Amino acid sequence: MTSPSTTDNNYSELKERIKHLTEEIKTHSEPFQRIVGQVNHVLVGQEKLVHRMLIGLLTRGHLLIEGVPGLAKTTAVASLAKAINTDFQRLQFTPDLLPADLIGTQVYRPQDQSFVVQKGPIFSNLILADEINRAPAKVQSALLEAMQERQVTIGGETFPLEEPFLILATQNPVEQEGTYPLPEAQSDRFMLKVVVDYPNRDEELQILRRMSKTATNVEIKPVTSPAEIMHARKLIDEIYVDSKVENYIVDLVMVTRKPEAYGLNLDGLIQFGGSPRATINLTLAAKANAFLAGRGYVKPEDVKEIALDVLRHRVMVTYEAEAEDRSSESIVNEILAHVPTP
């Protein structure tokens, strides 16, 4: 049995470690606040999207961004790349796209009768996969390797992708003609699914005043570097997660699989719940949220704030749920309201 003095010593050591970590995090999270400031020179009213992009950047987690055309999704990603001073590629996904158009191919050189690898646009740091659900299965499969393994295979040769590597994919929720539903395996690889909504009236007025000009180029200055991002990731790994918060995270994911075990009546509404990847991603996202807030420990509110974006694309609803006009988002919100916060 552990003596009270030993427990007190352990608690004091933990408290001191968190204190030092918080001081270091406050210093190293400051460049990411500057990123927000630079991006806001261009964007209006997309604070949530920018915040989620930073979380993905800090945790090596890809983002699926859903929203109607004209909400500055492309501008947001391009602005983020400029603020980090890193490479950016925009890929327009179409039904006739080939894997070679994405990852590259081998090119024959007649002068020495050999094949050389010509790398594709996937070899960049930030990739905007525009209208990802328009690409056929073979392209999705090629993209899956890059997302999960962070490498690309061309002609039997494997090439690692340079860090930071982040895919931000967009899809249009309105126009479904000529689209391919994302396979569940690929959808699960996206850490977050962010739904971008219309700006409110004040934001719309601000957009009008700022952007209704023939020349609207706004210079974005690089305020951080890939090296600072890599160091921030090491700090995020050290952020403290209390056992109560860990159990809260596990409960949230478990409810999506067996809601009746938690006293929640969702009978016949959920086809598939969140995978263990949901648990991992929810923990990482909560840590990144704490980092951006300048804290060395995770609060339950960090988990609750990010949970919908982590779970909405991992909870597959049944036909019965659709008949009752119940979406995965409404079910996740019901779960968040039901599970007690520690």
mmCIF file of C-alpha atoms in Angstrom:
data_model
loop_
_atom_site.group_PDB
_atom_site.id
_atom_site.type_symbol
_atom_site.label_atom_id
_atom_site.label_comp_id
_atom_site.label_asym_id
_atom_site.label_seq_id
_atom_site.Cartn_x
_atom_site.Cartn_y
_atom_site.Cartn_z
ATOM 1 C CA MET A 1 0.000 0.000 0.000
ATOM 2 C CA THR A 2 1.282 3.468 -0.908
ATOM 3 C CA SER A 3 1.899 5.720 2.058
ATOM 4 C CA PRO A 4 0.236 9.158 2.200
ATOM 5 C CA SER A 5 3.635 10.886 2.075
ATOM 6 C CA THR A 6 4.574 9.017 -1.114
ATOM 7 C CA THR A 7 1.270 10.004 -2.705
ATOM 8 C CA ASP A 8 1.775 13.630 -1.667
ATOM 9 C CA ASN A 9 5.294 13.601 -3.140
ATOM 10 C CA ASN A 10 4.029 12.168 -6.425
ATOM 11 C CA TYR A 11 1.287 14.780 -6.583
ATOM 12 C CA SER A 12 3.777 17.604 -5.870
ATOM 13 C CA GLU A 13 6.132 16.315 -8.576
ATOM 14 C CA LEU A 14 3.270 16.080 -11.060
ATOM 15 C CA LYS A 15 2.052 19.575 -10.214
ATOM 16 C CA GLU A 16 5.560 20.980 -10.629
ATOM 17 C CA ARG A 17 6.045 19.168 -13.954
ATOM 18 C CA ILE A 18 2.751 20.525 -15.287
ATOM 19 C CA LYS A 19 3.702 24.024 -14.138
ATOM 20 C CA HIS A 20 7.036 23.944 -16.013
ATOM 21 C CA LEU A 21 5.396 22.417 -19.072
ATOM 22 C CA THR A 22 2.697 25.116 -19.074
ATOM 23 C CA GLU A 23 5.346 27.852 -18.978
ATOM 24 C CA GLU A 24 7.147 26.276 -21.942
ATOM 25 C CA ILE A 25 3.894 25.783 -23.850
ATOM 26 C CA LYS A 26 2.893 29.425 -23.368
ATOM 27 C CA THR A 27 6.132 30.413 -25.110
ATOM 28 C CA HIS A 28 5.900 27.911 -27.960
ATOM 29 C CA SER A 29 2.169 28.321 -28.601
ATOM 30 C CA GLU A 30 2.600 32.046 -29.242
ATOM 31 C CA PRO A 31 3.678 31.590 -32.913
ATOM 32 C CA PHE A 32 0.416 29.753 -33.560
ATOM 33 C CA GLN A 33 -1.548 32.706 -32.252
ATOM 34 C CA ARG A 34 0.407 34.808 -34.747
ATOM 35 C CA ILE A 35 -0.680 32.410 -37.499
ATOM 36 C CA VAL A 36 -4.303 33.112 -36.578
ATOM 37 C CA GLY A 37 -3.596 36.842 -36.736
ATOM 38 C CA GLN A 38 -2.043 36.566 -40.204
ATOM 39 C CA VAL A 39 -4.824 34.371 -41.595
ATOM 40 C CA ASN A 40 -7.439 36.769 -40.195
ATOM 41 C CA HIS A 41 -5.977 39.481 -42.430
ATOM 42 C CA VAL A 42 -7.608 37.571 -45.278
ATOM 43 C CA LEU A 43 -10.438 35.575 -43.714
ATOM 44 C CA VAL A 44 -13.514 36.845 -41.913
ATOM 45 C CA GLY A 45 -15.584 34.715 -39.550
ATOM 46 C CA GLN A 46 -13.813 31.376 -39.981
ATOM 47 C CA GLU A 47 -12.173 31.156 -36.543
ATOM 48 C CA LYS A 48 -13.333 27.579 -35.996
ATOM 49 C CA LEU A 49 -11.901 26.379 -39.318
ATOM 50 C CA VAL A 50 -8.537 28.041 -38.648
ATOM 51 C CA HIS A 51 -8.464 26.574 -35.123
ATOM 52 C CA ARG A 52 -9.198 23.056 -36.429
ATOM 53 C CA MET A 53 -6.515 23.398 -39.113
ATOM 54 C CA LEU A 54 -3.973 24.246 -36.412
ATOM 55 C CA ILE A 55 -5.082 21.210 -34.395
ATOM 56 C CA GLY A 56 -4.541 19.014 -37.462
ATOM 57 C CA LEU A 57 -1.150 20.580 -38.092
ATOM 58 C CA LEU A 58 -0.053 20.020 -34.486
ATOM 59 C CA THR A 59 -1.201 16.392 -34.317
ATOM 60 C CA ARG A 60 -0.461 15.105 -37.861
ATOM 61 C CA GLY A 61 -4.209 14.750 -38.360
ATOM 62 C CA HIS A 62 -5.880 15.279 -41.746
ATOM 63 C CA LEU A 63 -9.060 17.356 -42.090
ATOM 64 C CA LEU A 64 -12.221 16.816 -44.103
ATOM 65 C CA ILE A 65 -13.886 20.200 -44.669
ATOM 66 C CA GLU A 66 -17.499 20.294 -45.766
ATOM 67 C CA GLY A 67 -19.218 23.439 -46.956
ATOM 68 C CA VAL A 68 -20.958 25.007 -49.904
ATOM 69 C CA PRO A 69 -18.819 26.830 -52.511
ATOM 70 C CA GLY A 70 -17.690 30.370 -51.766
ATOM 71 C CA LEU A 71 -16.907 30.044 -48.040
ATOM 72 C CA ALA A 72 -13.144 30.635 -48.464
ATOM 73 C CA LYS A 73 -12.037 27.060 -47.764
ATOM 74 C CA THR A 74 -9.285 27.244 -50.394
ATOM 75 C CA THR A 75 -8.213 30.694 -49.223
ATOM 76 C CA ALA A 76 -7.954 29.442 -45.637
ATOM 77 C CA VAL A 77 -5.565 26.614 -46.548
ATOM 78 C CA ALA A 78 -3.440 28.798 -48.846
ATOM 79 C CA SER A 79 -3.192 31.477 -46.134
ATOM 80 C CA LEU A 80 -2.133 28.885 -43.556
ATOM 81 C CA ALA A 81 0.662 27.654 -45.851
ATOM 82 C CA LYS A 82 1.953 31.219 -46.362
ATOM 83 C CA ALA A 83 1.948 31.906 -42.609
ATOM 84 C CA ILE A 84 4.045 28.773 -42.005
ATOM 85 C CA ASN A 85 6.406 29.434 -44.927
ATOM 86 C CA THR A 86 5.956 25.964 -46.365
ATOM 87 C CA ASP A 87 4.963 24.321 -49.646
ATOM 88 C CA PHE A 88 1.314 24.226 -50.709
ATOM 89 C CA GLN A 89 -0.435 22.393 -53.530
ATOM 90 C CA ARG A 90 -4.068 22.635 -54.586
ATOM 91 C CA LEU A 91 -5.354 19.503 -56.328
ATOM 92 C CA GLN A 92 -8.683 19.671 -58.132
ATOM 93 C CA PHE A 93 -10.199 16.195 -57.943
ATOM 94 C CA THR A 94 -12.204 15.146 -61.004
ATOM 95 C CA PRO A 95 -13.776 11.841 -62.183
ATOM 96 C CA ASP A 96 -11.055 11.387 -64.836
ATOM 97 C CA LEU A 97 -8.146 11.915 -62.412
ATOM 98 C CA LEU A 98 -5.527 9.143 -62.399
ATOM 99 C CA PRO A 99 -3.286 8.021 -59.518
ATOM 100 C CA ALA A 100 -0.247 9.154 -61.542
ATOM 101 C CA ASP A 101 -1.704 12.686 -61.647
ATOM 102 C CA LEU A 102 -1.527 12.672 -57.860
ATOM 103 C CA ILE A 103 1.563 10.721 -56.818
ATOM 104 C CA GLY A 104 3.680 10.832 -59.981
ATOM 105 C CA THR A 105 4.942 8.152 -62.368
ATOM 106 C CA GLN A 106 7.985 6.637 -64.033
ATOM 107 C CA VAL A 107 9.160 8.386 -67.197
ATOM 108 C CA TYR A 108 11.249 6.617 -69.836
ATOM 109 C CA ARG A 109 14.488 8.308 -70.859
ATOM 110 C CA PRO A 110 15.502 7.178 -74.387
ATOM 111 C CA GLN A 111 19.016 8.625 -74.141
ATOM 112 C CA ASP A 112 20.102 6.078 -71.519
ATOM 113 C CA GLN A 113 17.202 3.613 -71.912
ATOM 114 C CA SER A 114 16.109 3.898 -68.268
ATOM 115 C CA PHE A 115 13.091 4.928 -66.225
ATOM 116 C CA VAL A 116 13.236 7.866 -63.831
ATOM 117 C CA VAL A 117 10.664 8.806 -61.237
ATOM 118 C CA GLN A 118 8.791 12.033 -61.786
ATOM 119 C CA LYS A 119 7.179 12.986 -58.488
ATOM 120 C CA GLY A 120 3.621 14.282 -58.417
ATOM 121 C CA PRO A 121 2.043 17.205 -56.543
ATOM 122 C CA ILE A 122 1.423 15.054 -53.440
ATOM 123 C CA PHE A 123 5.093 15.733 -52.563
ATOM 124 C CA SER A 124 4.317 18.948 -50.727
ATOM 125 C CA ASN A 125 3.627 19.933 -47.120
ATOM 126 C CA LEU A 126 0.049 21.199 -47.222
ATOM 127 C CA ILE A 127 -2.277 19.568 -49.740
ATOM 128 C CA LEU A 128 -5.707 20.960 -50.536
ATOM 129 C CA ALA A 129 -7.694 18.084 -52.048
ATOM 130 C CA ASP A 130 -10.548 20.070 -53.556
ATOM 131 C CA GLU A 131 -13.830 18.152 -53.966
ATOM 132 C CA ILE A 132 -12.211 14.895 -52.906
ATOM 133 C CA ASN A 133 -15.417 12.906 -53.416
ATOM 134 C CA ARG A 134 -15.229 13.457 -57.181
ATOM 135 C CA ALA A 135 -12.187 11.184 -57.593
ATOM 136 C CA PRO A 136 -12.568 7.479 -58.464
ATOM 137 C CA ALA A 137 -11.578 4.550 -56.227
ATOM 138 C CA LYS A 138 -8.020 4.108 -57.578
ATOM 139 C CA VAL A 139 -7.149 7.716 -56.785
ATOM 140 C CA GLN A 140 -8.678 7.379 -53.312
ATOM 141 C CA SER A 141 -6.552 4.269 -52.764
ATOM 142 C CA ALA A 142 -3.355 6.100 -53.763
ATOM 143 C CA LEU A 143 -4.272 8.968 -51.446
ATOM 144 C CA LEU A 144 -4.950 6.521 -48.595
ATOM 145 C CA GLU A 145 -1.317 5.360 -48.525
ATOM 146 C CA ALA A 146 -0.089 8.949 -48.372
ATOM 147 C CA MET A 147 -2.534 9.794 -45.552
ATOM 148 C CA GLN A 148 -1.876 6.766 -43.373
ATOM 149 C CA GLU A 149 1.700 5.712 -44.108
ATOM 150 C CA ARG A 150 3.008 9.158 -45.078
ATOM 151 C CA GLN A 151 4.768 7.608 -47.999
ATOM 152 C CA VAL A 152 4.140 7.047 -51.707
ATOM 153 C CA THR A 153 4.979 4.007 -53.839
ATOM 154 C CA ILE A 154 5.886 4.612 -57.492
ATOM 155 C CA GLY A 155 6.908 1.646 -59.632
ATOM 156 C CA GLY A 156 7.834 -0.512 -56.660
ATOM 157 C CA GLU A 157 9.949 2.218 -55.036
ATOM 158 C CA THR A 158 8.754 3.893 -51.841
ATOM 159 C CA PHE A 159 9.320 7.576 -51.094
ATOM 160 C CA PRO A 160 8.666 9.151 -47.664
ATOM 161 C CA LEU A 161 6.689 12.402 -47.539
ATOM 162 C CA GLU A 162 8.343 15.354 -45.849
ATOM 163 C CA GLU A 163 6.919 16.598 -42.545
ATOM 164 C CA PRO A 164 4.840 18.530 -41.806
ATOM 165 C CA PHE A 165 2.461 16.756 -44.170
ATOM 166 C CA LEU A 166 -1.223 17.559 -43.956
ATOM 167 C CA ILE A 167 -4.159 16.870 -46.256
ATOM 168 C CA LEU A 168 -7.114 19.213 -46.059
ATOM 169 C CA ALA A 169 -9.871 17.802 -48.227
ATOM 170 C CA THR A 170 -13.057 19.630 -49.172
ATOM 171 C CA GLN A 171 -16.384 18.271 -50.285
ATOM 172 C CA ASN A 172 -19.575 19.969 -51.380
ATOM 173 C CA PRO A 173 -22.649 18.821 -49.402
ATOM 174 C CA VAL A 174 -25.113 20.084 -52.016
ATOM 175 C CA GLU A 175 -24.120 18.830 -55.454
ATOM 176 C CA GLN A 176 -23.917 15.022 -55.461
ATOM 177 C CA GLU A 177 -24.007 14.335 -59.208
ATOM 178 C CA GLY A 178 -20.736 12.801 -60.399
ATOM 179 C CA THR A 179 -19.430 12.129 -56.904
ATOM 180 C CA TYR A 180 -18.137 8.967 -55.239
ATOM 181 C CA PRO A 181 -18.919 8.372 -51.560
ATOM 182 C CA LEU A 182 -15.731 8.243 -49.505
ATOM 183 C CA PRO A 183 -15.027 4.675 -48.299
ATOM 184 C CA GLU A 184 -15.458 4.257 -44.533
ATOM 185 C CA ALA A 185 -11.778 3.248 -44.238
ATOM 186 C CA GLN A 186 -10.684 6.523 -45.804
ATOM 187 C CA SER A 187 -13.216 8.663 -43.969
ATOM 188 C CA ASP A 188 -11.887 7.221 -40.702
ATOM 189 C CA ARG A 189 -8.370 8.406 -41.626
ATOM 190 C CA PHE A 190 -9.487 11.999 -41.339
ATOM 191 C CA MET A 191 -8.934 13.156 -37.789
ATOM 192 C CA LEU A 192 -11.606 15.854 -37.983
ATOM 193 C CA LYS A 193 -14.588 16.616 -40.146
ATOM 194 C CA VAL A 194 -15.263 20.344 -39.994
ATOM 195 C CA VAL A 195 -18.559 21.729 -41.269
ATOM 196 C CA VAL A 196 -18.142 25.305 -42.506
ATOM 197 C CA ASP A 197 -21.290 27.407 -42.305
ATOM 198 C CA TYR A 198 -22.272 30.773 -43.751
ATOM 199 C CA PRO A 199 -20.963 33.906 -41.998
ATOM 200 C CA ASN A 200 -23.386 35.891 -39.871
ATOM 201 C CA ARG A 201 -24.671 39.330 -40.922
ATOM 202 C CA ASP A 202 -21.898 41.370 -39.281
ATOM 203 C CA GLU A 203 -19.238 39.111 -40.794
ATOM 204 C CA GLU A 204 -20.916 39.316 -44.205
ATOM 205 C CA LEU A 205 -20.810 43.126 -43.995
ATOM 206 C CA GLN A 206 -17.147 42.994 -43.061
ATOM 207 C CA ILE A 207 -16.462 40.708 -46.041
ATOM 208 C CA LEU A 208 -18.250 43.171 -48.320
ATOM 209 C CA ARG A 209 -16.149 46.103 -47.122
ATOM 210 C CA ARG A 210 -12.876 44.197 -47.263
ATOM 211 C CA MET A 211 -13.245 42.129 -50.433
ATOM 212 C CA SER A 212 -15.501 44.066 -52.836
ATOM 213 C CA LYS A 213 -12.546 45.503 -54.739
ATOM 214 C CA THR A 214 -10.927 44.613 -58.034
ATOM 215 C CA ALA A 215 -7.577 44.165 -56.265
ATOM 216 C CA THR A 216 -7.834 42.342 -52.948
ATOM 217 C CA ASN A 217 -4.338 40.928 -52.524
ATOM 218 C CA VAL A 218 -3.375 40.953 -48.865
ATOM 219 C CA GLU A 219 0.187 40.058 -47.966
ATOM 220 C CA ILE A 220 0.591 37.296 -45.387
ATOM 221 C CA LYS A 221 3.899 37.176 -43.592
ATOM 222 C CA PRO A 222 5.448 33.862 -42.496
ATOM 223 C CA VAL A 223 5.378 33.844 -38.694
ATOM 224 C CA THR A 224 6.548 30.308 -37.905
ATOM 225 C CA SER A 225 8.479 27.452 -39.479
ATOM 226 C CA PRO A 226 8.180 23.677 -39.894
ATOM 227 C CA ALA A 227 10.880 23.279 -37.211
ATOM 228 C CA GLU A 228 8.695 25.094 -34.654
ATOM 229 C CA ILE A 229 5.767 22.843 -35.582
ATOM 230 C CA MET A 230 7.874 19.729 -34.960
ATOM 231 C CA HIS A 231 8.957 21.069 -31.556
ATOM 232 C CA ALA A 232 5.354 21.896 -30.644
ATOM 233 C CA ARG A 233 4.367 18.296 -31.435
ATOM 234 C CA LYS A 234 6.930 17.042 -28.897
ATOM 235 C CA LEU A 235 5.429 19.319 -26.244
ATOM 236 C CA ILE A 236 1.920 18.069 -27.047
ATOM 237 C CA ASP A 237 3.083 14.503 -26.385
ATOM 238 C CA GLU A 238 4.037 15.593 -22.853
ATOM 239 C CA ILE A 239 0.701 17.248 -22.003
ATOM 240 C CA TYR A 240 -0.906 15.610 -18.978
ATOM 241 C CA VAL A 241 -4.226 13.796 -19.286
ATOM 242 C CA ASP A 242 -5.824 12.810 -15.973
ATOM 243 C CA SER A 243 -7.346 9.334 -15.641
ATOM 244 C CA LYS A 244 -10.824 10.895 -15.196
ATOM 245 C CA VAL A 245 -10.454 12.671 -18.547
ATOM 246 C CA GLU A 246 -9.150 9.476 -20.145
ATOM 247 C CA ASN A 247 -12.197 7.572 -18.920
ATOM 248 C CA TYR A 248 -14.470 10.363 -20.188
ATOM 249 C CA ILE A 249 -12.919 10.029 -23.661
ATOM 250 C CA VAL A 250 -13.339 6.245 -23.646
ATOM 251 C CA ASP A 251 -16.956 6.563 -22.481
ATOM 252 C CA LEU A 252 -17.802 8.979 -25.296
ATOM 253 C CA VAL A 253 -16.504 6.543 -27.900
ATOM 254 C CA MET A 254 -18.000 3.471 -26.235
ATOM 255 C CA VAL A 255 -21.462 5.052 -26.180
ATOM 256 C CA THR A 256 -21.344 5.287 -29.977
ATOM 257 C CA ARG A 257 -20.960 1.486 -30.060
ATOM 258 C CA LYS A 258 -23.208 0.368 -27.197
ATOM 259 C CA PRO A 259 -25.516 3.252 -26.214
ATOM 260 C CA GLU A 260 -27.893 0.945 -24.289
ATOM 261 C CA ALA A 261 -25.075 0.040 -21.874
ATOM 262 C CA TYR A 262 -24.949 3.723 -20.887
ATOM 263 C CA GLY A 263 -28.701 4.131 -20.525
ATOM 264 C CA LEU A 264 -29.154 5.929 -23.833
ATOM 265 C CA ASN A 265 -32.016 4.846 -26.080
ATOM 266 C CA LEU A 266 -30.656 4.970 -29.637
ATOM 267 C CA ASP A 267 -32.005 1.575 -30.606
ATOM 268 C CA GLY A 268 -31.698 0.936 -34.345
ATOM 269 C CA LEU A 269 -30.202 4.372 -35.115
ATOM 270 C CA ILE A 270 -26.447 3.624 -35.148
ATOM 271 C CA GLN A 271 -25.024 1.234 -37.730
ATOM 272 C CA PHE A 272 -21.372 1.606 -36.750
ATOM 273 C CA GLY A 273 -19.769 3.518 -33.892
ATOM 274 C CA GLY A 274 -16.353 5.102 -33.512
ATOM 275 C CA SER A 275 -13.258 2.935 -33.961
ATOM 276 C CA PRO A 276 -10.236 2.947 -31.610
ATOM 277 C CA ARG A 277 -8.804 5.564 -33.962
ATOM 278 C CA ALA A 278 -11.586 7.863 -32.714
ATOM 279 C CA THR A 279 -10.320 7.422 -29.130
ATOM 280 C CA ILE A 280 -6.737 8.185 -30.167
ATOM 281 C CA ASN A 281 -7.698 11.194 -32.266
ATOM 282 C CA LEU A 282 -10.004 12.627 -29.606
ATOM 283 C CA THR A 283 -7.171 12.467 -27.069
ATOM 284 C CA LEU A 284 -4.652 14.048 -29.444
ATOM 285 C CA ALA A 285 -7.071 16.781 -30.502
ATOM 286 C CA ALA A 286 -7.856 17.592 -26.858
ATOM 287 C CA LYS A 287 -4.111 17.850 -26.137
ATOM 288 C CA ALA A 288 -3.654 20.210 -29.090
ATOM 289 C CA ASN A 289 -6.600 22.275 -27.872
ATOM 290 C CA ALA A 290 -4.925 22.579 -24.463
ATOM 291 C CA PHE A 291 -1.644 23.543 -26.160
ATOM 292 C CA LEU A 292 -3.305 26.344 -28.148
ATOM 293 C CA ALA A 293 -4.864 27.561 -24.877
ATOM 294 C CA GLY A 294 -1.393 27.648 -23.280
ATOM 295 C CA ARG A 295 -1.954 24.779 -20.840
ATOM 296 C CA GLY A 296 0.117 21.715 -19.955
ATOM 297 C CA TYR A 297 -2.920 19.630 -19.029
ATOM 298 C CA VAL A 298 -6.205 18.630 -20.655
ATOM 299 C CA LYS A 299 -9.559 19.737 -19.238
ATOM 300 C CA PRO A 300 -12.853 17.919 -19.945
ATOM 301 C CA GLU A 301 -13.931 21.036 -21.853
ATOM 302 C CA ASP A 302 -11.081 20.469 -24.329
ATOM 303 C CA VAL A 303 -12.564 17.052 -25.101
ATOM 304 C CA LYS A 304 -16.146 18.302 -25.310
ATOM 305 C CA GLU A 305 -15.215 21.211 -27.595
ATOM 306 C CA ILE A 306 -13.577 18.980 -30.204
ATOM 307 C CA ALA A 307 -15.636 15.768 -29.838
ATOM 308 C CA LEU A 308 -18.261 16.564 -32.484
ATOM 309 C CA ASP A 309 -15.634 17.143 -35.187
ATOM 310 C CA VAL A 310 -13.849 13.901 -34.261
ATOM 311 C CA LEU A 311 -16.979 11.721 -34.125
ATOM 312 C CA ARG A 312 -19.482 13.098 -36.669
ATOM 313 C CA HIS A 313 -17.959 11.215 -39.631
ATOM 314 C CA ARG A 314 -17.272 8.046 -37.631
ATOM 315 C CA VAL A 315 -20.818 7.417 -36.438
ATOM 316 C CA MET A 316 -22.678 5.720 -39.290
ATOM 317 C CA VAL A 317 -26.455 6.026 -38.962
ATOM 318 C CA THR A 318 -28.994 3.451 -40.180
ATOM 319 C CA TYR A 319 -31.771 3.882 -42.751
ATOM 320 C CA GLU A 320 -34.191 4.054 -39.818
ATOM 321 C CA ALA A 321 -32.309 7.055 -38.443
ATOM 322 C CA GLU A 322 -32.432 8.771 -41.830
ATOM 323 C CA ALA A 323 -36.167 8.059 -42.026
ATOM 324 C CA GLU A 324 -36.561 9.792 -38.655
ATOM 325 C CA ASP A 325 -34.438 12.708 -39.935
ATOM 326 C CA ARG A 326 -31.675 11.894 -37.439
ATOM 327 C CA SER A 327 -28.127 12.706 -38.541
ATOM 328 C CA SER A 328 -24.855 11.490 -37.064
ATOM 329 C CA GLU A 329 -24.315 15.046 -35.815
ATOM 330 C CA SER A 330 -27.574 15.104 -33.828
ATOM 331 C CA ILE A 331 -26.761 11.678 -32.336
ATOM 332 C CA VAL A 332 -23.264 12.771 -31.279
ATOM 333 C CA ASN A 333 -24.725 15.908 -29.689
ATOM 334 C CA GLU A 334 -27.196 13.729 -27.769
ATOM 335 C CA ILE A 335 -24.318 11.565 -26.553
ATOM 336 C CA LEU A 336 -22.328 14.608 -25.436
ATOM 337 C CA ALA A 337 -25.334 15.868 -23.483
ATOM 338 C CA HIS A 338 -25.913 12.439 -21.894
ATOM 339 C CA VAL A 339 -22.417 11.415 -20.763
ATOM 340 C CA PRO A 340 -21.551 13.239 -17.505
ATOM 341 C CA THR A 341 -18.541 15.534 -17.644
ATOM 342 C CA PRO A 342 -15.927 14.741 -14.934
#
